[in-house]
CSV table of C-alpha atoms in Angstrom, one decimal:
chain,number,residue,atom,x,y,z
A,19,UNK,CA,-21.9,-11.5,-15.5
A,20,UNK,CA,-21.2,-14.1,-18.2
A,21,UNK,CA,-18.9,-16.9,-17.3
A,22,UNK,CA,-16.9,-18.5,-20.1
A,23,UNK,CA,-15.2,-21.9,-20.3
A,24,UNK,CA,-11.8,-20.1,-20.6
A,25,UNK,CA,-12.3,-18.6,-17.1
A,26,UNK,CA,-11.7,-22.1,-15.8
A,27,UNK,CA,-8.2,-22.2,-17.4
A,28,UNK,CA,-6.5,-22.8,-14.0
A,29,UNK,CA,-8.1,-26.3,-13.9
A,30,UNK,CA,-5.9,-27.3,-16.9
A,31,UNK,CA,-2.3,-26.6,-16.0
A,32,UNK,CA,0.0,-25.8,-18.9
A,33,UNK,CA,3.3,-25.3,-16.9
A,34,UNK,CA,4.7,-23.2,-19.7
A,35,UNK,CA,4.7,-20.0,-17.6
A,36,UNK,CA,5.6,-17.7,-20.5
A,37,UNK,CA,4.6,-16.9,-24.1
A,38,UNK,CA,7.1,-15.9,-26.7
A,39,UNK,CA,4.6,-13.4,-28.3
A,40,UNK,CA,4.1,-11.4,-25.2
A,41,UNK,CA,7.5,-11.8,-23.6
A,42,UNK,CA,8.5,-8.8,-21.4
A,43,UNK,CA,5.8,-6.3,-22.3
A,44,UNK,CA,6.3,-2.6,-21.8
A,45,UNK,CA,2.9,-0.9,-21.1
A,46,UNK,CA,2.8,2.8,-21.4
A,47,UNK,CA,0.2,5.6,-21.2
A,48,UNK,CA,-0.1,9.2,-22.1
A,49,UNK,CA,-2.7,11.8,-21.1
A,50,UNK,CA,-3.9,14.9,-22.9
A,51,UNK,CA,-6.2,17.8,-22.5
A,52,UNK,CA,-6.8,17.9,-26.2
A,53,UNK,CA,-6.3,14.8,-28.4
A,54,UNK,CA,-3.9,16.7,-30.8
A,55,UNK,CA,-1.6,17.7,-27.9
A,56,UNK,CA,-0.7,14.5,-26.1
A,57,UNK,CA,1.8,14.4,-23.3
A,58,UNK,CA,4.8,12.1,-23.3
A,59,UNK,CA,4.6,8.3,-23.1
A,60,UNK,CA,5.2,7.1,-19.5
A,61,UNK,CA,5.2,3.8,-17.7
A,62,UNK,CA,1.6,2.8,-17.0
A,63,UNK,CA,2.4,0.9,-13.8
A,64,UNK,CA,5.4,2.3,-11.9
A,65,UNK,CA,7.5,-0.3,-10.1
A,66,UNK,CA,7.1,-0.8,-6.4
A,67,UNK,CA,9.7,-1.1,-3.6
A,68,UNK,CA,10.8,-4.7,-2.8
A,69,UNK,CA,10.6,-5.8,0.8
A,70,UNK,CA,11.4,-9.2,2.3
A,71,UNK,CA,8.0,-9.2,4.1
A,72,UNK,CA,6.4,-9.4,0.6
A,73,UNK,CA,7.1,-13.1,0.8
A,74,UNK,CA,4.2,-13.3,3.3
A,75,UNK,CA,2.0,-10.5,2.1
A,76,UNK,CA,2.4,-8.9,-1.3
A,77,UNK,CA,-1.0,-7.6,-2.6
A,78,UNK,CA,0.5,-4.8,-4.7
A,79,UNK,CA,3.1,-6.9,-6.5
A,80,UNK,CA,0.5,-9.5,-7.3
A,81,UNK,CA,-1.9,-6.9,-8.6
A,82,UNK,CA,0.9,-5.6,-10.8
A,83,UNK,CA,1.5,-9.1,-12.2
A,84,UNK,CA,-2.2,-9.5,-12.8
A,85,UNK,CA,-2.2,-6.2,-14.8
A,86,UNK,CA,0.6,-7.4,-17.0
A,87,UNK,CA,-1.2,-10.7,-17.5
A,88,UNK,CA,-4.3,-8.9,-18.7
A,89,UNK,CA,-2.3,-6.9,-21.2
A,90,UNK,CA,-0.6,-10.1,-22.4
A,91,UNK,CA,-4.1,-11.5,-23.0
A,92,UNK,CA,-5.1,-8.3,-24.9
A,93,UNK,CA,-2.1,-8.5,-27.1
A,94,UNK,CA,-2.7,-12.1,-27.8
A,95,UNK,CA,-6.4,-11.4,-28.6
A,96,UNK,CA,-5.5,-8.4,-30.8
A,97,UNK,CA,-4.2,-10.9,-33.4
A,98,UNK,CA,-7.8,-12.3,-33.8
A,99,UNK,CA,-9.1,-8.8,-34.5
A,100,UNK,CA,-6.7,-7.8,-37.3
A,101,UNK,CA,-9.5,-7.8,-39.8
A,102,UNK,CA,-11.7,-5.5,-37.7
A,103,UNK,CA,-9.5,-3.5,-35.2
A,104,UNK,CA,-12.6,-1.5,-34.0
A,105,UNK,CA,-14.1,-4.7,-32.6
A,106,UNK,CA,-11.1,-5.2,-30.3
A,107,UNK,CA,-12.1,-2.0,-28.4
A,108,UNK,CA,-15.5,-3.5,-27.5
A,109,UNK,CA,-14.0,-6.7,-26.2
A,110,UNK,CA,-14.1,-7.5,-22.5
A,111,UNK,CA,-10.3,-7.7,-22.1
A,112,UNK,CA,-9.8,-4.4,-23.8
A,113,UNK,CA,-12.3,-2.7,-21.5
A,114,UNK,CA,-10.6,-4.3,-18.5
A,115,UNK,CA,-7.2,-3.1,-19.6
A,116,UNK,CA,-8.6,0.4,-20.1
A,117,UNK,CA,-10.0,0.3,-16.6
A,118,UNK,CA,-6.6,-0.8,-15.2
A,119,UNK,CA,-4.9,2.1,-17.0
A,120,UNK,CA,-7.7,4.6,-16.2
A,121,UNK,CA,-7.3,4.0,-12.5
A,122,UNK,CA,-3.7,5.1,-12.8
A,123,UNK,CA,-4.9,8.5,-14.1
A,124,UNK,CA,-8.4,9.0,-12.8
A,125,UNK,CA,-8.5,12.7,-13.5
A,126,UNK,CA,-7.1,12.6,-17.1
A,127,UNK,CA,-9.5,14.0,-19.7
A,128,UNK,CA,-8.1,12.0,-22.6
A,129,UNK,CA,-6.0,8.9,-22.1
A,130,UNK,CA,-4.2,6.5,-24.5
A,131,UNK,CA,-2.2,3.4,-23.8
A,132,UNK,CA,0.2,1.2,-25.8
A,133,UNK,CA,1.8,-2.2,-25.4
A,134,UNK,CA,5.4,-1.8,-26.6
A,135,UNK,CA,5.1,-0.6,-30.2
A,136,UNK,CA,2.7,-3.3,-31.1
A,137,UNK,CA,-0.7,-2.1,-30.0
A,138,UNK,CA,-1.7,1.5,-29.6
A,139,UNK,CA,-5.2,2.4,-28.4
A,140,UNK,CA,-7.2,5.3,-29.6
A,141,UNK,CA,-7.8,8.2,-27.2
A,142,UNK,CA,-10.4,7.6,-24.6
A,143,UNK,CA,-12.4,10.2,-22.9
A,144,UNK,CA,-14.1,9.7,-19.6
A,145,UNK,CA,-16.1,12.4,-17.7
A,146,UNK,CA,-13.8,14.1,-15.2
B,23,UNK,CA,13.6,-38.8,3.6
B,24,UNK,CA,10.8,-41.4,4.0
B,25,UNK,CA,7.3,-40.2,4.2
B,26,UNK,CA,4.2,-42.4,4.7
B,27,UNK,CA,1.0,-41.4,2.9
B,28,UNK,CA,-0.6,-40.1,6.1
B,29,UNK,CA,2.4,-37.9,7.0
B,30,UNK,CA,2.8,-36.7,3.4
B,31,UNK,CA,-0.9,-35.8,3.3
B,32,UNK,CA,-0.9,-34.0,6.6
B,33,UNK,CA,2.2,-32.0,5.5
B,34,UNK,CA,0.6,-31.2,2.1
B,35,UNK,CA,-2.6,-30.2,3.8
B,36,UNK,CA,-0.9,-27.8,6.2
B,37,UNK,CA,1.4,-26.2,3.6
B,38,UNK,CA,-1.5,-25.8,1.2
B,39,UNK,CA,-3.6,-24.1,3.8
B,40,UNK,CA,-0.8,-21.7,4.6
B,41,UNK,CA,-0.3,-21.0,0.9
B,42,UNK,CA,-4.0,-20.2,0.4
B,43,UNK,CA,-4.1,-18.2,3.6
B,44,UNK,CA,-1.4,-15.9,2.2
B,45,UNK,CA,-3.4,-15.5,-1.0
B,46,UNK,CA,-6.7,-15.0,0.9
B,47,UNK,CA,-5.2,-12.2,3.0
B,48,UNK,CA,-3.8,-10.5,-0.1
B,49,UNK,CA,-7.2,-10.5,-1.7
B,50,UNK,CA,-8.9,-9.0,1.4
B,51,UNK,CA,-6.3,-6.2,1.2
B,52,UNK,CA,-7.0,-5.6,-2.6
B,53,UNK,CA,-10.8,-5.9,-2.3
B,54,UNK,CA,-11.6,-2.2,-2.4
B,55,UNK,CA,-9.2,-1.5,-5.2
B,56,UNK,CA,-10.7,-4.2,-7.3
B,57,UNK,CA,-14.3,-3.0,-7.0
B,58,UNK,CA,-13.9,-0.6,-9.9
B,59,UNK,CA,-12.9,-3.4,-12.3
B,60,UNK,CA,-15.2,-5.4,-14.5
B,61,UNK,CA,-14.5,-8.8,-13.1
B,62,UNK,CA,-16.8,-11.9,-13.2
B,63,UNK,CA,-18.7,-11.5,-10.0
B,64,UNK,CA,-20.0,-8.5,-8.1
B,65,UNK,CA,-17.9,-7.3,-5.1
B,66,UNK,CA,-20.3,-8.8,-2.6
B,67,UNK,CA,-20.0,-12.3,-4.2
B,68,UNK,CA,-16.2,-11.9,-4.3
B,69,UNK,CA,-16.2,-11.0,-0.6
B,70,UNK,CA,-18.4,-14.0,0.2
B,71,UNK,CA,-16.1,-16.3,-1.7
B,72,UNK,CA,-13.1,-15.0,0.3
B,73,UNK,CA,-15.0,-15.5,3.5
B,74,UNK,CA,-15.9,-19.0,2.5
B,75,UNK,CA,-12.3,-19.8,1.6
B,76,UNK,CA,-11.0,-18.4,4.9
B,77,UNK,CA,-13.5,-20.3,6.9
B,78,UNK,CA,-12.7,-23.6,5.2
B,79,UNK,CA,-9.0,-22.9,5.5
B,80,UNK,CA,-9.4,-22.5,9.3
B,81,UNK,CA,-11.5,-25.7,9.4
B,82,UNK,CA,-8.9,-27.6,7.5
B,83,UNK,CA,-6.1,-26.6,9.9
B,84,UNK,CA,-8.0,-26.8,13.1
B,85,UNK,CA,-9.0,-30.4,12.5
B,86,UNK,CA,-6.3,-33.1,12.7
B,87,UNK,CA,-7.5,-34.7,9.4
B,88,UNK,CA,-8.8,-32.9,6.4
B,89,UNK,CA,-12.6,-33.1,6.5
B,90,UNK,CA,-14.1,-33.9,3.1
B,91,UNK,CA,-16.5,-31.0,3.4
B,92,UNK,CA,-13.9,-28.4,4.3
B,93,UNK,CA,-11.6,-29.5,1.5
B,94,UNK,CA,-14.4,-29.5,-1.1
B,95,UNK,CA,-15.6,-26.0,-0.1
B,96,UNK,CA,-12.0,-24.9,-0.2
B,97,UNK,CA,-11.6,-26.3,-3.7
B,98,UNK,CA,-14.9,-24.7,-4.9
B,99,UNK,CA,-14.2,-21.3,-3.4
B,100,UNK,CA,-10.6,-21.3,-4.7
B,101,UNK,CA,-11.7,-22.2,-8.2
B,102,UNK,CA,-14.4,-19.5,-8.2
B,103,UNK,CA,-12.0,-16.9,-7.0
B,104,UNK,CA,-9.8,-17.8,-10.0
B,105,UNK,CA,-12.8,-17.6,-12.3
B,106,UNK,CA,-13.5,-14.1,-10.9
B,107,UNK,CA,-10.2,-13.0,-12.5
B,108,UNK,CA,-10.9,-15.1,-15.6
B,109,UNK,CA,-8.2,-17.5,-14.5
B,110,UNK,CA,-5.5,-15.0,-14.8
B,111,UNK,CA,-4.6,-13.6,-11.4
B,112,UNK,CA,-1.7,-15.8,-10.5
B,113,UNK,CA,-1.5,-18.1,-13.6
B,114,UNK,CA,0.6,-21.2,-12.7
B,115,UNK,CA,0.2,-20.6,-8.9
B,116,UNK,CA,-3.6,-20.8,-9.3
B,117,UNK,CA,-3.2,-24.1,-11.3
B,118,UNK,CA,-0.9,-25.6,-8.7
B,119,UNK,CA,-3.2,-24.6,-5.9
B,120,UNK,CA,-6.1,-26.4,-7.6
B,121,UNK,CA,-3.9,-29.5,-8.3
B,122,UNK,CA,-3.1,-29.6,-4.5
B,123,UNK,CA,-6.7,-29.2,-3.6
B,124,UNK,CA,-8.0,-31.8,-6.1
B,125,UNK,CA,-5.5,-34.3,-4.6
B,126,UNK,CA,-6.4,-33.5,-1.1
B,127,UNK,CA,-10.1,-33.7,-2.0
B,128,UNK,CA,-9.7,-37.2,-3.4
B,129,UNK,CA,-7.8,-38.3,-0.3
B,130,UNK,CA,-10.4,-36.8,2.0
B,131,UNK,CA,-13.4,-38.4,0.3
B,132,UNK,CA,-11.7,-41.7,-0.6
B,133,UNK,CA,-8.9,-42.4,2.0
B,134,UNK,CA,-8.2,-45.7,0.3
B,135,UNK,CA,-7.0,-43.7,-2.7
B,136,UNK,CA,-4.7,-41.4,-0.7
B,137,UNK,CA,-1.6,-42.8,-2.4
B,138,UNK,CA,-3.0,-42.2,-5.9
B,139,UNK,CA,-3.8,-38.6,-4.8
B,140,UNK,CA,-0.3,-38.0,-3.6
B,141,UNK,CA,1.2,-39.5,-6.7
B,142,UNK,CA,-1.0,-37.2,-8.8
B,143,UNK,CA,0.3,-34.1,-7.0
B,144,UNK,CA,3.8,-35.4,-7.3
B,145,UNK,CA,3.5,-36.1,-11.0
B,146,UNK,CA,2.0,-32.6,-11.7
B,147,UNK,CA,4.8,-31.0,-9.7
B,148,UNK,CA,7.4,-33.0,-11.7
B,149,UNK,CA,5.7,-32.0,-15.0
B,150,UNK,CA,5.7,-28.4,-14.0
B,151,UNK,CA,9.5,-28.4,-13.9
B,152,UNK,CA,10.1,-30.7,-16.8
B,153,UNK,CA,7.7,-29.0,-19.2
B,154,UNK,CA,9.1,-25.5,-18.3
B,155,UNK,CA,12.6,-26.8,-18.8
B,156,UNK,CA,12.0,-28.4,-22.2
B,157,UNK,CA,10.1,-25.3,-23.4
B,158,UNK,CA,13.0,-23.1,-22.4
B,159,UNK,CA,15.5,-25.5,-24.0
B,160,UNK,CA,13.5,-25.4,-27.2
B,161,UNK,CA,13.6,-21.6,-27.5
B,162,UNK,CA,16.7,-19.8,-28.8
B,163,UNK,CA,16.0,-16.7,-26.7
B,164,UNK,CA,16.1,-18.7,-23.5
B,165,UNK,CA,19.3,-20.5,-24.6
B,166,UNK,CA,21.0,-17.2,-25.2
B,167,UNK,CA,19.7,-15.6,-22.0
B,168,UNK,CA,17.9,-12.8,-23.9
B,169,UNK,CA,14.4,-13.9,-22.7
B,170,UNK,CA,15.5,-13.9,-19.0
B,171,UNK,CA,16.8,-10.3,-19.3
B,172,UNK,CA,13.7,-9.2,-21.1
B,173,UNK,CA,11.4,-10.7,-18.4
B,174,UNK,CA,13.5,-9.2,-15.6
B,175,UNK,CA,13.7,-5.7,-17.2
B,176,UNK,CA,10.1,-5.4,-18.2
B,177,UNK,CA,7.8,-7.8,-16.3
B,178,UNK,CA,9.1,-7.6,-12.7
B,179,UNK,CA,6.8,-5.5,-10.5
B,180,UNK,CA,9.9,-4.5,-8.6
B,181,UNK,CA,12.7,-2.1,-9.3
B,182,UNK,CA,15.7,-3.9,-10.8
B,183,UNK,CA,18.9,-3.4,-8.8
B,184,UNK,CA,21.3,-1.6,-11.1
B,185,UNK,CA,24.2,-4.0,-10.4
B,186,UNK,CA,22.0,-7.1,-11.3
B,187,UNK,CA,20.7,-5.5,-14.5
B,188,UNK,CA,24.3,-4.7,-15.5
B,189,UNK,CA,25.3,-8.3,-14.8
B,190,UNK,CA,22.4,-9.8,-16.8
B,191,UNK,CA,23.2,-7.3,-19.5
B,192,UNK,CA,26.5,-9.3,-20.0
B,193,UNK,CA,25.7,-11.9,-22.6
B,194,UNK,CA,27.8,-14.7,-20.9
B,195,UNK,CA,26.3,-14.2,-17.5
B,196,UNK,CA,22.7,-14.2,-18.8
B,197,UNK,CA,23.4,-17.2,-20.9
B,198,UNK,CA,24.9,-19.0,-17.9
B,199,UNK,CA,22.0,-18.2,-15.6
B,200,UNK,CA,19.5,-19.4,-18.3
B,201,UNK,CA,21.3,-22.7,-18.8
B,202,UNK,CA,21.6,-23.2,-15.1
B,203,UNK,CA,17.8,-22.8,-14.8
B,204,UNK,CA,17.1,-25.1,-17.8
B,205,UNK,CA,19.4,-27.8,-16.4
B,206,UNK,CA,18.1,-27.4,-12.9
B,207,UNK,CA,14.5,-27.8,-14.0
B,208,UNK,CA,15.3,-30.9,-16.2
B,209,UNK,CA,17.4,-32.5,-13.5
B,210,UNK,CA,14.3,-33.3,-11.3
B,211,UNK,CA,13.7,-36.3,-13.6
B,212,UNK,CA,16.9,-37.8,-12.4
B,213,UNK,CA,16.7,-36.6,-8.8
B,214,UNK,CA,13.4,-38.5,-8.3
B,215,UNK,CA,15.4,-41.8,-8.5
B,216,UNK,CA,17.7,-41.1,-5.6
B,217,UNK,CA,16.3,-39.9,-2.2
B,218,UNK,CA,19.5,-38.1,-1.2
B,219,UNK,CA,19.7,-36.2,-4.5
B,220,UNK,CA,16.0,-35.4,-4.2
B,221,UNK,CA,16.6,-33.8,-0.8
B,222,UNK,CA,19.4,-31.7,-2.3
B,223,UNK,CA,17.3,-30.9,-5.3
B,224,UNK,CA,14.3,-29.8,-3.2
B,225,UNK,CA,16.6,-27.6,-1.0
B,226,UNK,CA,17.9,-25.9,-4.2
B,227,UNK,CA,14.3,-25.6,-5.5
B,228,UNK,CA,13.2,-23.7,-2.3
B,229,UNK,CA,16.1,-21.3,-3.0
B,230,UNK,CA,15.2,-21.1,-6.7
B,231,UNK,CA,11.6,-20.1,-6.0
B,232,UNK,CA,12.9,-17.6,-3.4
B,233,UNK,CA,15.0,-16.0,-6.0
B,234,UNK,CA,12.0,-15.9,-8.4
B,235,UNK,CA,10.2,-14.1,-5.6
B,236,UNK,CA,13.0,-11.6,-5.2
B,237,UNK,CA,13.3,-11.0,-8.9
B,238,UNK,CA,9.7,-11.3,-10.2
B,239,UNK,CA,7.5,-10.8,-7.1
B,240,UNK,CA,6.2,-14.4,-7.3
B,241,UNK,CA,5.6,-15.0,-3.6
B,242,UNK,CA,2.5,-17.1,-4.3
B,243,UNK,CA,4.6,-19.6,-6.4
B,244,UNK,CA,7.0,-20.1,-3.5
B,245,UNK,CA,4.2,-21.1,-1.2
B,246,UNK,CA,2.3,-23.4,-3.5
B,247,UNK,CA,5.3,-25.2,-5.0
B,248,UNK,CA,6.7,-25.9,-1.6
B,249,UNK,CA,3.3,-27.4,-0.7
B,250,UNK,CA,3.8,-30.0,-3.5
B,251,UNK,CA,7.2,-31.2,-2.2
B,252,UNK,CA,5.9,-33.8,0.3
B,253,UNK,CA,4.1,-35.4,-2.6
B,254,UNK,CA,7.4,-35.3,-4.6
B,255,UNK,CA,9.1,-37.3,-1.8
B,256,UNK,CA,6.2,-39.7,-1.7
B,257,UNK,CA,6.3,-40.2,-5.5
B,258,UNK,CA,10.1,-40.9,-5.4
B,259,UNK,CA,9.5,-43.7,-2.9
B,260,UNK,CA,7.1,-45.4,-5.3
B,261,UNK,CA,9.5,-45.4,-8.2
């Protein structure tokens, strides 16, 4: 556990609520048995049903928003790793995003994700 | 609507407690699912923080006045829960929650500065609308409505009703809705100077945040921003 100053970002409100660079992200994944035969791209986080009671208790929708927020952060950080793309894969935020995608397809042998057309990960293999 | 500092603080305290209780219960529900993620603290520490937050919330609402210890523990546990997610779980809702708690903490420790604490919350609430409005006004994609459609189509956790997507797909409608949002956010600056208009504006804001919940799943924003409205009324009285 290593806490960073940026983890306290909520203490300094920005009130902007959106970022032009990451506006309306489309996050997709594909799985494969062999890396040269990937399946089709599909939405990484399928949408959920809307209910009025969600106003009082909406854990799934908030988790979904958190996932998107993590990918926004990854896309923003990817600009800092343009000179060395491999270093992005070892960053904390990349690993977190990979975990978020991985939990959608826990049994997939190989898995790849992309954010729009802008950032495409390499294939990741986890033990089945 | 005339609110004294004591009434405004009690209302703010109650509404903030409800807003944080909603968040707390959502985290309890997500706890197991989050265990596999590399977050800042281990699952046990996260559970302890949730327990601490819940206990201080109950203490805050059971007592007639906000005890300094309860509010301070609530502030610390809420901040650390935000840190657990690297400050990214609810973005602006996390920030507004901490603004409310920092104001309530000041009022609890130094009651003679209650007025300043309420004004601070009211100013932050005002800035949240004005800055968001100016930022949208500045950006061409918001002025044309393109940004709104993009957020709705791709960021919402919910399925988009076909009829509404088709409506937003019409350039004139999307542009109209965008401009309505921009003007609504900016109009708070003027509404603060007339108590009747402020009442109308706040009623519209409650509906606005409800629509944001329906469209984008932002239920937490609805609760925390409503919690800041007693301070808005108090701020207006001081102008």
